[in-house]
Short mmCIF file of C-alpha atoms in Angstrom, two decimals:
data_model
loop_
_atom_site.label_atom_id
_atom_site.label_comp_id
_atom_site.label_asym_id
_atom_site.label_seq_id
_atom_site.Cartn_x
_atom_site.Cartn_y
_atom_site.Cartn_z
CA UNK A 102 -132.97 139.66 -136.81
CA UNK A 103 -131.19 142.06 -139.00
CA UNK A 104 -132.87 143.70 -142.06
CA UNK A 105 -130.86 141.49 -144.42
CA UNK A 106 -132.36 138.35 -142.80
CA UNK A 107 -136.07 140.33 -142.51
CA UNK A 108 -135.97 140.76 -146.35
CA UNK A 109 -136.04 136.79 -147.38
CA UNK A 110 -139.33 135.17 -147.55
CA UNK A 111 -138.30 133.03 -144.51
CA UNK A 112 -136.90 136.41 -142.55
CA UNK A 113 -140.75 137.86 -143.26
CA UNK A 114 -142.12 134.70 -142.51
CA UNK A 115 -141.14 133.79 -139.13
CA UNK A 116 -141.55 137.63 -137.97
CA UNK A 117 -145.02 137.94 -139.55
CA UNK A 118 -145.85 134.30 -137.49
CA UNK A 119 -144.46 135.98 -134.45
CA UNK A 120 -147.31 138.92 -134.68
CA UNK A 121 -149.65 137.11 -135.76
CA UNK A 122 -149.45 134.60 -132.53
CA UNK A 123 -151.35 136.87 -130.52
CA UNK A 124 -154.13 137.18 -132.90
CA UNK A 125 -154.32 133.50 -133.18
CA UNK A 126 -154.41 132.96 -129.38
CA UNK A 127 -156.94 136.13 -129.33
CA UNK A 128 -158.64 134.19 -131.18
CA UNK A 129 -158.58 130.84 -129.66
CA UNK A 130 -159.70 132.53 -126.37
CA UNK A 131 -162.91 134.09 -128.29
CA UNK A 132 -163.50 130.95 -129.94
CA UNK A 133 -163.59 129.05 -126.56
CA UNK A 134 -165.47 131.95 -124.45
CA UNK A 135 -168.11 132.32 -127.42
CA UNK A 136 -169.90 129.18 -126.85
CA UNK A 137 -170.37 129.72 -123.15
CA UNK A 138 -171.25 133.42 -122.74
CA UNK A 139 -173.65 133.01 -125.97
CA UNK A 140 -175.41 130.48 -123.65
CA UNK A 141 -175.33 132.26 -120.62
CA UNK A 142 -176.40 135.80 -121.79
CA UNK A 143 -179.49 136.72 -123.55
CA UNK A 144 -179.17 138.48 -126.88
CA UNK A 145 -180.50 141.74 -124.99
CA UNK A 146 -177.86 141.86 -122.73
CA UNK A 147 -175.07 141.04 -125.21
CA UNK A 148 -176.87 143.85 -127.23
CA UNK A 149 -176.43 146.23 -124.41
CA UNK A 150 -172.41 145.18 -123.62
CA UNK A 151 -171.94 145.90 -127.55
CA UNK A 152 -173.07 148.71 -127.35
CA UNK A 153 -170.76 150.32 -124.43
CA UNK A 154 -167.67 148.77 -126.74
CA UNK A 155 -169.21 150.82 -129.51
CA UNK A 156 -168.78 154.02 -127.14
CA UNK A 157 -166.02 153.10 -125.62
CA UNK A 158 -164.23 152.73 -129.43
CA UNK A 159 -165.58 156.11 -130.16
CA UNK A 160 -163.95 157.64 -127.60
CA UNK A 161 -160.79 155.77 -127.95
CA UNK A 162 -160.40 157.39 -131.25
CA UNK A 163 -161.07 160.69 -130.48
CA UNK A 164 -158.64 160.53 -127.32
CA UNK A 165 -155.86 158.67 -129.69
CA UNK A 166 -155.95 161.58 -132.42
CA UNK A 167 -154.57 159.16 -135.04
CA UNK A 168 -151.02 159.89 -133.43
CA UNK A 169 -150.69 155.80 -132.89
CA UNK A 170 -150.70 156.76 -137.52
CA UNK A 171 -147.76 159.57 -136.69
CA UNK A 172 -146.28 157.17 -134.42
CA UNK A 173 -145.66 154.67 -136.98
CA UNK A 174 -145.30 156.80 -139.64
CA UNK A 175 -142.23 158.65 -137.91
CA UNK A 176 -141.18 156.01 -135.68
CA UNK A 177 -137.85 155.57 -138.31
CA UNK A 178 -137.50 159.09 -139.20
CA UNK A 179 -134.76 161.56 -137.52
CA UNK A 180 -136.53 163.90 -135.75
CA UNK A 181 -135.52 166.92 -133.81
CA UNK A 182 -136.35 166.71 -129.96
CA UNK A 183 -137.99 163.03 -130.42
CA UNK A 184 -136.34 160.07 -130.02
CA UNK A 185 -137.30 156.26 -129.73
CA UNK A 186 -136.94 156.23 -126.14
CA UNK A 187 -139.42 159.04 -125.46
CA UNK A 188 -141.76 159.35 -128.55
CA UNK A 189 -144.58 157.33 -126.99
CA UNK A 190 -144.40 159.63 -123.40
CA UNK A 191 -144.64 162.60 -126.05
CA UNK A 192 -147.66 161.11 -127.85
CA UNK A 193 -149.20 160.24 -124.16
CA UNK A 194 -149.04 163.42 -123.12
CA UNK A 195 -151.78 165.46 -125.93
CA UNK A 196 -153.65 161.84 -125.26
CA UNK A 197 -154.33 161.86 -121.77
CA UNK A 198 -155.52 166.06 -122.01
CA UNK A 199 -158.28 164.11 -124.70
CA UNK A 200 -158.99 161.79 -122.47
CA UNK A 201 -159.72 163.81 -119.56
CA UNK A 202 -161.86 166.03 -121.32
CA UNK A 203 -163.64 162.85 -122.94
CA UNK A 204 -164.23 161.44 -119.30
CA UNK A 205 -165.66 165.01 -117.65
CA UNK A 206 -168.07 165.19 -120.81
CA UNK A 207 -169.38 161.67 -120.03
CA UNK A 208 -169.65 161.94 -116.64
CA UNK A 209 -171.67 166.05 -117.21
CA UNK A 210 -173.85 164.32 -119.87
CA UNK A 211 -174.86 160.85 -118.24
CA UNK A 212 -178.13 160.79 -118.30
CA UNK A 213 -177.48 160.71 -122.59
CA UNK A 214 -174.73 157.91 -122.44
CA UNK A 215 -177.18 156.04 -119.64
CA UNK A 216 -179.75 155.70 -121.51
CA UNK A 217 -178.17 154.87 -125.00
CA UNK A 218 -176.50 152.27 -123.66
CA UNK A 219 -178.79 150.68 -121.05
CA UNK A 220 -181.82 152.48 -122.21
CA UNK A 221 -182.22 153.58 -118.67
CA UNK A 222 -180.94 155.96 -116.10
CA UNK A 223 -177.63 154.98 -114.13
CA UNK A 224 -174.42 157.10 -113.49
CA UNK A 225 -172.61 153.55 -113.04
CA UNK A 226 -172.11 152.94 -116.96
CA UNK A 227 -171.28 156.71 -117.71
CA UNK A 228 -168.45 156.09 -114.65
CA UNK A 229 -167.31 152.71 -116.28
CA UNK A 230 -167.03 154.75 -119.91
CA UNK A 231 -165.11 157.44 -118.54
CA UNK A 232 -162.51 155.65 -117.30
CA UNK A 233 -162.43 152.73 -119.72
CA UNK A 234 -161.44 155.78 -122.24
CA UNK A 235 -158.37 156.77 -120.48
CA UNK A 236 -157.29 153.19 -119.82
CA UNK A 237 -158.23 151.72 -123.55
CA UNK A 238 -156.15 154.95 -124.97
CA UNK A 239 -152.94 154.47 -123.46
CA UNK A 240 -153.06 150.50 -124.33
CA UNK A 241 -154.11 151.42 -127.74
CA UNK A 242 -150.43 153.69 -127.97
CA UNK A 243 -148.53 151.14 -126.01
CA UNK A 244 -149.80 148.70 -128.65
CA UNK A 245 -148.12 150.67 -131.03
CA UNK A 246 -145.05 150.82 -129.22
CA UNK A 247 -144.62 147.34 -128.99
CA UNK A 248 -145.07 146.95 -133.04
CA UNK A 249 -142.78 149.13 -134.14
CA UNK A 250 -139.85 148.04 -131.74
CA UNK A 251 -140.74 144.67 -133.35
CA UNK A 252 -141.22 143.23 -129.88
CA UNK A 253 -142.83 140.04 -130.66
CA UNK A 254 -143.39 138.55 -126.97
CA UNK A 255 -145.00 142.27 -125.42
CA UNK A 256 -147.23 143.23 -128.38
CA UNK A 257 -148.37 139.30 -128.13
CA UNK A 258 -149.33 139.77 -124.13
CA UNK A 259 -150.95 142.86 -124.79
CA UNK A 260 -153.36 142.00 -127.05
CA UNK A 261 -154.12 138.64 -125.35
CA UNK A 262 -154.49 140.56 -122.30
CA UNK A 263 -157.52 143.16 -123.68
CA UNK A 264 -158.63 139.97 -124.94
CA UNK A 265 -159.41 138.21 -121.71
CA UNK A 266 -160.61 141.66 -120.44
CA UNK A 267 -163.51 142.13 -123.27
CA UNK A 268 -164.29 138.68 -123.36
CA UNK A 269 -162.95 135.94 -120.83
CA UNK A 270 -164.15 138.55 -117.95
CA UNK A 271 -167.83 139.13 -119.43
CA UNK A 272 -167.76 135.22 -119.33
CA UNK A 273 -167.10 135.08 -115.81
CA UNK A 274 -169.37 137.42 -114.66
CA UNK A 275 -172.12 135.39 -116.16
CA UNK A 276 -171.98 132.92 -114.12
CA UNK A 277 -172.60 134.73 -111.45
CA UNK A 278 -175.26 136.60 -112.98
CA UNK A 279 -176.08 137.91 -116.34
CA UNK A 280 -176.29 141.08 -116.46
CA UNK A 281 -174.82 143.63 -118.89
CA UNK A 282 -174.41 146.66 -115.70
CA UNK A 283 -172.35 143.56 -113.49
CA UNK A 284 -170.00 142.63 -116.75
CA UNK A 285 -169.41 146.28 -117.37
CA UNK A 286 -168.05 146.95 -113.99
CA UNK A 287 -165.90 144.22 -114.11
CA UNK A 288 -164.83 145.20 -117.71
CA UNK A 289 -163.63 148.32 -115.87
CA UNK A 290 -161.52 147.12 -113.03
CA UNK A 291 -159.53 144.45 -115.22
CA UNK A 292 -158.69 147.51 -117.82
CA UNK A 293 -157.72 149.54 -115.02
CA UNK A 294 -155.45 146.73 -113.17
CA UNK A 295 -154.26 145.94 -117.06
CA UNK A 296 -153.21 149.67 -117.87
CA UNK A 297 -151.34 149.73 -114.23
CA UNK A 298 -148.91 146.66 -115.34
CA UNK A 299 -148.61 148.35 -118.64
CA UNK A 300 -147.08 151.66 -117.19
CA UNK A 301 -144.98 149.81 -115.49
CA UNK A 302 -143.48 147.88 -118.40
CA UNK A 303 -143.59 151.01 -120.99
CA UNK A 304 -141.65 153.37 -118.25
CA UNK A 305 -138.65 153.19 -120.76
CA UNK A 306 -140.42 153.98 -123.28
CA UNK A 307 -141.27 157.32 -121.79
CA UNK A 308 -138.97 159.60 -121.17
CA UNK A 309 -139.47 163.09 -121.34
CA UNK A 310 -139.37 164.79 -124.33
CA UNK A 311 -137.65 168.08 -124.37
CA UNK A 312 -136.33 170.52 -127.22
CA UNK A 313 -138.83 169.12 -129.57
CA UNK A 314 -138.87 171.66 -131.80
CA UNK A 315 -142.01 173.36 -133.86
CA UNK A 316 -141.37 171.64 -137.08
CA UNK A 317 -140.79 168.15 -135.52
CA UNK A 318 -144.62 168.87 -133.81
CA UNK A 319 -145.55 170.27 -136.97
CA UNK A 320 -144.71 167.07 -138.58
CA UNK A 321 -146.72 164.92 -136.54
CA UNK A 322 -149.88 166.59 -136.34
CA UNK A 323 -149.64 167.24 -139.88
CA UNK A 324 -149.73 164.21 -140.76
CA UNK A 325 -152.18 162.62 -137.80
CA UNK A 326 -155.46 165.46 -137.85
CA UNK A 327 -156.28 164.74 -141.55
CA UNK A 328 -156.33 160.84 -140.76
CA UNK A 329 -158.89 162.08 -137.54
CA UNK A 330 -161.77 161.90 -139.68
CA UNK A 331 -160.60 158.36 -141.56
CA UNK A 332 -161.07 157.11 -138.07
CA UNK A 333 -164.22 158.64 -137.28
CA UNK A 334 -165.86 157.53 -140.25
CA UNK A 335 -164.21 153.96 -139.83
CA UNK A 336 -166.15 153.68 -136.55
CA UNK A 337 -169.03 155.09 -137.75
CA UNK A 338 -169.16 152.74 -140.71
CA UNK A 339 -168.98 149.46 -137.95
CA UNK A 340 -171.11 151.27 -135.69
CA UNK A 341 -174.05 152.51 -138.29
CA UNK A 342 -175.33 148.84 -138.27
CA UNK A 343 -175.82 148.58 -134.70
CA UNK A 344 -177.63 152.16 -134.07
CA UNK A 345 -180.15 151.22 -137.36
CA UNK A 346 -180.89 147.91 -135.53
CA UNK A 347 -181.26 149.57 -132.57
CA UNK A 348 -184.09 152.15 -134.04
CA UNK A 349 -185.64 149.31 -136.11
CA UNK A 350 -185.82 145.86 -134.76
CA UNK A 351 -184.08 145.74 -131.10
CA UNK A 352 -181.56 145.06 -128.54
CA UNK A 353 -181.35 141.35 -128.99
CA UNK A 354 -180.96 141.82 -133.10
CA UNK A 355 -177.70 143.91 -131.78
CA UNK A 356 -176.60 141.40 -129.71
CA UNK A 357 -177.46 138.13 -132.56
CA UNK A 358 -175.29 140.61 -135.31
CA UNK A 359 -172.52 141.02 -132.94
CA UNK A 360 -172.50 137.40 -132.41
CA UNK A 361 -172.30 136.91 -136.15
CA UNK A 362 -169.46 139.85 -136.39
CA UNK A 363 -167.54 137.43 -133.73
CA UNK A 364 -167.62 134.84 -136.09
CA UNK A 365 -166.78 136.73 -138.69
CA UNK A 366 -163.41 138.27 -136.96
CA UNK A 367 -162.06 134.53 -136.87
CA UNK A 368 -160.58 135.94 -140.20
CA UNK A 369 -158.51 138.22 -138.03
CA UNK A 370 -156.34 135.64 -137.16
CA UNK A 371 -154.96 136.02 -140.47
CA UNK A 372 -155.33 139.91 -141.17
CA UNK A 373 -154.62 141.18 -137.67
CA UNK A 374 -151.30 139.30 -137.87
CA UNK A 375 -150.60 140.55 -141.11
CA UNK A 376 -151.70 144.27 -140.52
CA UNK A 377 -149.57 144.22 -137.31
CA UNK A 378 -146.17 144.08 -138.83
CA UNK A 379 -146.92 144.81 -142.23
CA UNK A 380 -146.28 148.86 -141.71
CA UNK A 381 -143.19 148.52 -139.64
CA UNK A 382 -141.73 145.90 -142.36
CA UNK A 383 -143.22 148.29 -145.26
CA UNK A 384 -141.66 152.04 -144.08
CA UNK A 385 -138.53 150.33 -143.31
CA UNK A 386 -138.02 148.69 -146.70
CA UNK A 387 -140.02 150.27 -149.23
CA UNK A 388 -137.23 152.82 -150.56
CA UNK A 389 -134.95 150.42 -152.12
CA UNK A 390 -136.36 149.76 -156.04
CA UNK A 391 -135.26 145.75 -155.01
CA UNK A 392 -137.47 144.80 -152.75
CA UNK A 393 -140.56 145.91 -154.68
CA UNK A 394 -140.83 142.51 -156.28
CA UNK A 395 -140.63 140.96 -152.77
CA UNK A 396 -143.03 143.33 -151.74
CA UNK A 397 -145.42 142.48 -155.05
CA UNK A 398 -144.94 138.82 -153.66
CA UNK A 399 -146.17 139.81 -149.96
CA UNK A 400 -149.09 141.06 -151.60
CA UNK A 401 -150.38 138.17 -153.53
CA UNK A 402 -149.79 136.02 -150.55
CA UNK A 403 -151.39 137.65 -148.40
CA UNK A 404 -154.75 138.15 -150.63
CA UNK A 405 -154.87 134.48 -151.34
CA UNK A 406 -154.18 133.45 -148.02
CA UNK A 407 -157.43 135.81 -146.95
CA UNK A 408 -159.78 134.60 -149.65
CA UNK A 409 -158.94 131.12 -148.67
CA UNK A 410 -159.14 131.16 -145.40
CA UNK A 411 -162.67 133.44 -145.50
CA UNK A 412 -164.15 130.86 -148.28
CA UNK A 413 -163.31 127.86 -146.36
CA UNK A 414 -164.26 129.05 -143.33
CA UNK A 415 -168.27 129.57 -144.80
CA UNK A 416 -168.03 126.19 -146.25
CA UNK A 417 -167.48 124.76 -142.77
CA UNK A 418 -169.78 127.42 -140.77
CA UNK A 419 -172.65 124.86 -139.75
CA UNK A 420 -169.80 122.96 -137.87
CA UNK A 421 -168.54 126.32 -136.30
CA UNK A 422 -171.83 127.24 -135.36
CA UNK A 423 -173.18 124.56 -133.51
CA UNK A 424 -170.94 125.84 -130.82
CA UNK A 425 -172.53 128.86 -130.05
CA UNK A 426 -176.06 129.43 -128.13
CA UNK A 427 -178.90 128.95 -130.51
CA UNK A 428 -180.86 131.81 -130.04
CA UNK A 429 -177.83 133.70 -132.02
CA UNK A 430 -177.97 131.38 -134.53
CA UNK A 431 -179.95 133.51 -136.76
CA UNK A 432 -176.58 135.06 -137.39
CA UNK A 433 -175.13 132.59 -139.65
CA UNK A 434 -176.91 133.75 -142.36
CA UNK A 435 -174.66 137.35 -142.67
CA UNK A 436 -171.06 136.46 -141.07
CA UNK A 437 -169.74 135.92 -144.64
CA UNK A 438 -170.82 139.37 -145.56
CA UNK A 439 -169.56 140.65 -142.84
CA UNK A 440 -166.06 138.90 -143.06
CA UNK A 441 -165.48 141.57 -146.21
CA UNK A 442 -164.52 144.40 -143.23
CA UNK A 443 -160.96 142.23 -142.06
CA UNK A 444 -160.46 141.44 -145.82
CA UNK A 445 -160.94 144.61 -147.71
CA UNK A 446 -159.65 146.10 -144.65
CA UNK A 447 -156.18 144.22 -144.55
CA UNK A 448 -156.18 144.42 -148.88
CA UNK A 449 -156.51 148.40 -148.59
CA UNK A 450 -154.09 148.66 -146.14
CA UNK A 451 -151.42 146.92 -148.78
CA UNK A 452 -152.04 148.07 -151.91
CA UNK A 453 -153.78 151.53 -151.17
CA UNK A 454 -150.27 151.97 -148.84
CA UNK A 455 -149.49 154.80 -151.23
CA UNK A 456 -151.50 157.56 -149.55
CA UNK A 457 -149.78 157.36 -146.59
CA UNK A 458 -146.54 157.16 -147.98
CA UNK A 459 -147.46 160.18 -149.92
CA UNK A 460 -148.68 161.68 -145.98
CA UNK A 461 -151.45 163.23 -147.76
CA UNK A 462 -154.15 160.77 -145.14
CA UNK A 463 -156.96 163.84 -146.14
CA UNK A 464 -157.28 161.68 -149.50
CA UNK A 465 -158.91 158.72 -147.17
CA UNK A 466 -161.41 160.63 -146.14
CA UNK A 467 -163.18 160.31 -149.56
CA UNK A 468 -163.07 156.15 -149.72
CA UNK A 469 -164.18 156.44 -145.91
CA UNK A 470 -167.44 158.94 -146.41
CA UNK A 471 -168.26 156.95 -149.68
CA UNK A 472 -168.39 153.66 -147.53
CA UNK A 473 -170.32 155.13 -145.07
CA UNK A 474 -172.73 156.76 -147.54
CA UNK A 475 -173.16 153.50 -148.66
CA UNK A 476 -173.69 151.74 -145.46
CA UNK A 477 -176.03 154.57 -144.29
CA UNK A 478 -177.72 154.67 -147.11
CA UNK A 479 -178.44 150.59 -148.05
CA UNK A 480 -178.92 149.94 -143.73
CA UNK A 481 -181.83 152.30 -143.76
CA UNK A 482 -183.32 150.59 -147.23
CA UNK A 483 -182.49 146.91 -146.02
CA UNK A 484 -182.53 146.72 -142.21
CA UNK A 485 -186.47 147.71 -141.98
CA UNK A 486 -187.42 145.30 -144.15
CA UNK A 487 -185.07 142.12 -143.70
CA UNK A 488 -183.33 142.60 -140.46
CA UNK A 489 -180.07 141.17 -139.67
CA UNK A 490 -179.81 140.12 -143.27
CA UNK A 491 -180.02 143.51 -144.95
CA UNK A 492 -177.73 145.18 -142.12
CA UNK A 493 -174.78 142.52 -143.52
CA UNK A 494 -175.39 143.31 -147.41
CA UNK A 495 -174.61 147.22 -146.13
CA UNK A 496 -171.85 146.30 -144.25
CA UNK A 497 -170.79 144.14 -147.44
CA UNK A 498 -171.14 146.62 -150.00
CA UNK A 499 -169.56 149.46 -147.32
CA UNK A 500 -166.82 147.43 -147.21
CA UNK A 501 -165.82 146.92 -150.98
CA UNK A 502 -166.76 150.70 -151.57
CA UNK A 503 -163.88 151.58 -149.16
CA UNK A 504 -161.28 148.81 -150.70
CA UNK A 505 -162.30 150.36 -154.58
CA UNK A 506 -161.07 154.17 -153.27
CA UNK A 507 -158.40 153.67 -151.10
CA UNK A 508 -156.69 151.58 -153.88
CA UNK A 509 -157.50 153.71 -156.61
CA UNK A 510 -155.71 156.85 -154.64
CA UNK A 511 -152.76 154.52 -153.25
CA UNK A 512 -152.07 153.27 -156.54
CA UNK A 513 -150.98 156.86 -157.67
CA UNK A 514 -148.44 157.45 -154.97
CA UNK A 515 -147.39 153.97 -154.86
CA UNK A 516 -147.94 150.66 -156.99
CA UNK A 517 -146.94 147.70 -155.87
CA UNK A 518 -148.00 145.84 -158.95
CA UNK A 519 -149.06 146.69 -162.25
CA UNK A 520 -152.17 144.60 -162.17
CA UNK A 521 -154.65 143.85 -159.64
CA UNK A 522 -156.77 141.19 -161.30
CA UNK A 523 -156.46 138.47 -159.32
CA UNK A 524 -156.94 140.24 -156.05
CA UNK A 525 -160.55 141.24 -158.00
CA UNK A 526 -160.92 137.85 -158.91
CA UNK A 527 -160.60 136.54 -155.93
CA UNK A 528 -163.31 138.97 -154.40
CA UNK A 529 -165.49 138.31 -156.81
CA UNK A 530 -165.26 134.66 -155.80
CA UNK A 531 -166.07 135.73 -152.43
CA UNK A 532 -168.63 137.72 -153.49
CA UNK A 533 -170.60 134.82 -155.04
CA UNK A 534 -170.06 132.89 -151.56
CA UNK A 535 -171.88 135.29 -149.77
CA UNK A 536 -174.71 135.64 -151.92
CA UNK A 537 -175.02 131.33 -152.07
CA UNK A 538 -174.80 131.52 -148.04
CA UNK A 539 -178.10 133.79 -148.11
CA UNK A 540 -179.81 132.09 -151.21
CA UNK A 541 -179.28 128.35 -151.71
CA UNK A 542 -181.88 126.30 -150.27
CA UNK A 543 -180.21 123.07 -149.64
CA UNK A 544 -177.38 122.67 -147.56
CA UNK A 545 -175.58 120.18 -150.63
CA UNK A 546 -176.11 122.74 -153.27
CA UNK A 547 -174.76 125.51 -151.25
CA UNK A 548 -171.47 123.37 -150.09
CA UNK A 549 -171.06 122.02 -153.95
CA UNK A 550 -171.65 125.87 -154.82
CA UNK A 551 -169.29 127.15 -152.65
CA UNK A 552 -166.29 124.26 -152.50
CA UNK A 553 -166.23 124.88 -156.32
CA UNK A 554 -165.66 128.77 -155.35
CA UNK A 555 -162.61 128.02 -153.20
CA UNK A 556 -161.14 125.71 -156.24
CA UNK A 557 -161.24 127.99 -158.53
CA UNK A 558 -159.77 130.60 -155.82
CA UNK A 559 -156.85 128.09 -156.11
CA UNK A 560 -157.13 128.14 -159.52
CA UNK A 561 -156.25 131.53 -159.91
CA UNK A 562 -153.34 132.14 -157.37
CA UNK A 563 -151.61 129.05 -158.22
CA UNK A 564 -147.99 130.29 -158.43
CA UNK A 565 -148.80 131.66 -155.09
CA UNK A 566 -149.13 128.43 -153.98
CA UNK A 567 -146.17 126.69 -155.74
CA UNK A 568 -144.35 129.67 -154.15
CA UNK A 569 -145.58 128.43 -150.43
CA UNK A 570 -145.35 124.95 -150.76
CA UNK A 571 -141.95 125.28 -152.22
CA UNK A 572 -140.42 128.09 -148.89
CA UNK A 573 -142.36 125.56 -146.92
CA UNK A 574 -140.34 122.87 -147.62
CA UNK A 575 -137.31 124.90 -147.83
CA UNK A 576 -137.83 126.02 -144.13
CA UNK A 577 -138.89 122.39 -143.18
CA UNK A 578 -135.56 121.23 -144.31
CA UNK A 579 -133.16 124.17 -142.86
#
């Protein structure tokens, strides 16, 4: 597809459907695993898996230093000593030095890593971390790679791939028995025997780099090491939930909210998509003052599309989750709150897309601390006193405090739109969902409550939906 062809609604549309196939089979693969594993592992186990994925996402960030950002960022930009053809084997190169480090530390200090994550002493786990770091990091950059050549099919067995790894795996090793240390180690060996296949495919992808000169290296880290602590505080603002249940209730509360954040993250099949070739599409197009409408379009879209989606999927949770085990049931109470991380997550991303046109990522870091100020802060208040319930408000609240910043600093590099009032609409809709999920005491009041919520959500984007039904048929009849 050329970039004439990309820039029509149906161009976007059938490119944007393309990435966001592998969420949507991610997804169809958690959705199937979910009811089985939820029956076949104990919240306490599930609490103590969840937590080695928090670890192992730590990690992963530190090892990545944000240059998957600088990767995207510079992927279309003439730079001296880098080309397409060997950027990523550049990139690999300062990851792997992380990532050895990472894995020595682990392995020196396992006693610490043992016991936070099995609350007991084992060298096996600290092993498994250590080399789950080096294996996650270089799929997390070949990820990249895959997005930003625009290739559709690879990026799609990629992700489905880490998929069946985290989740399909787990599920197997359950059967056999149960046990958090068994799933871990086979966790390990599929990433390993996944990252193997992967360096085989990416080998063209990197060639060494050579005459890369100062201000081309310059470039990159300049623009990656101020997003380092963005990242940091993104994972501590997922992870501050888990550690506060953790100190205050127990494993099995960890492994009933992970359950619920599960749930929740069937709204990536619509941001994950999105997010996945929205930056490519965005840094390729956004210079020319004619798209900007198009763009202004993308945006609505894609907000109402979220809202919807998130709305109706808490008007038919009770159906969704009967599937699961009912000892994580306790869950359903908090997934709507926590399905504000995807969607002020993918809305930031859009509209707050000025600050890293601008390259100045430092000005992140304040939306990022003031979310997890505000997570920290309302987790240690709530979590003590209502549990599960009080750790999704945090996450809730976290979650809007991040979307408020980053959009207020994007919107003075870059503004898409004028006006964002429908977009705040829309959340405020959502808002009120969330809050009827926790409060209503009848199960007809809360789905009158909340299917008059999603009409009026249609209510307000309206032309949006004119606009769809109307390229719909359009494509229907091509």
């Amino acid at each position: 597809m050329n970039k004439s062809d990309e820039l029509t609604a149906g161009g976007f549309l059938r490119k944007l459907v393309g990435f966001s196939m592998a969420s949507w089979l991610s997804a169809a693969i958690s959705f199937i695993v979910t009811p089985i594993y939820t029956r076949i592992y104990i919240p306490e186990e599930m609490g103590h898996i969840n937590l080695f994925t928090t670890y192992m996402t730590f990690f992963q960030t530190i090892c990545v230093m944000a240059l998957d950002q600088a990767y995207m960022r510079f992927y279309n930009e003439e730079m001296d000593g880098i080309r397409k053809d060997n950027f990523l084997g550049y990139c690999l190169k300062f990851n792997m030095i992380i990532a050895a480090a990472s894995s020595i530390l682990i392995i020196g200090g396992y006693n610490y890593f043992s016991a936070a994550i099995s609350d007991g002493q084992n060298i096996v786990v600290p092993i498994c971390l250590a080399v789950v770091i080096v294996c996650s990091t270089f799929l997390r950059m070949s990820s990249i790679s895959s997005r930003m050549e625009k290739n559709v099919l690879q990026y799609t067995i990629q992700v489905l791939a880490v998929t069946f790894t985290e989740k399909v795996v787990i599920t197997l090793v359950g059967f056999y028995r149960p046990s958090h240390k068994l799933a871990i180690m086979a966790m390990t060996g599929a990433y390993v025997i996944l990252s193997l296949i992967f360096a085989v495919i990416k080998k063209g992808n990197m060639h060494r780099a050579v005459n890369v000169t100062r201000e081309s290296r310059n470039a990159l880290f300049k623009f990656a090491i101020p997003y380092m602590p963005v990242l940091l505080l993104s994972w501590l603002n997922s992870s501050i939930p888990l550690l506060v249940l953790k100190k205050y209730v127990s494993y099995g509360s960890i492994g009933i909210y992970t359950s619920a954040v599960t749930m929740a993250n069937i709204l990536t099949i619509v941001q994950t998509g999105f997010s996945a070739y929205w930056e490519p599409f965005f840094y390729e197009h956004y210079k020319s003052d004619g798209n900007k409408e198009k763009i202004r379009k993308i945006q609505q879209i894609a907000a109402f599309v979220l809202i919807f989606a998130a709305i109706s999927i808490v008007l038919f949770q009770d159906i969704i989750y009967l599937l699961i085990g009912e000892k994580y049931r306790l869950g359903k109470l908090v997934f709507p709150c926590l399905m504000f991380t995807p969607i002020c997550s993918c809305i930031s991303d859009i509209v707050g897309i000025g600050v890293k046109l601008s390259k100045k990522n430092y000005l992140n870091v304040f939306a990022f601390a003031g979310s997890v100020v505000v997570n920290l802060a309302l987790s240690y208040i709530l979590v003590p006193h209502i549990g599960i319930v009080g750790a999704g408000i945090a996450v809730m609240t976290a979650a809007l405090t991040m979307l408020t910043i980053r959009c207020y600093l994007g919107r003075k590099f870059y503004k898409i739109s004028e006006s964002c009032t429908t977009i705040i609409l829309a959340l405020i809709l959502m808002i009120l969902a969330a809050i009827v999920n926790i409060a209503a005491d009848g199960l007809i009041i809360k789905y009158i409550a909340i299917l008059i919520l999603l009409i009026l959500h249609m209510l307000i984007f309206r032309k949006e939906i004119i606009y769809m039904l109307k390229l719909v048929i359009k494509i229907v009849k091509k």
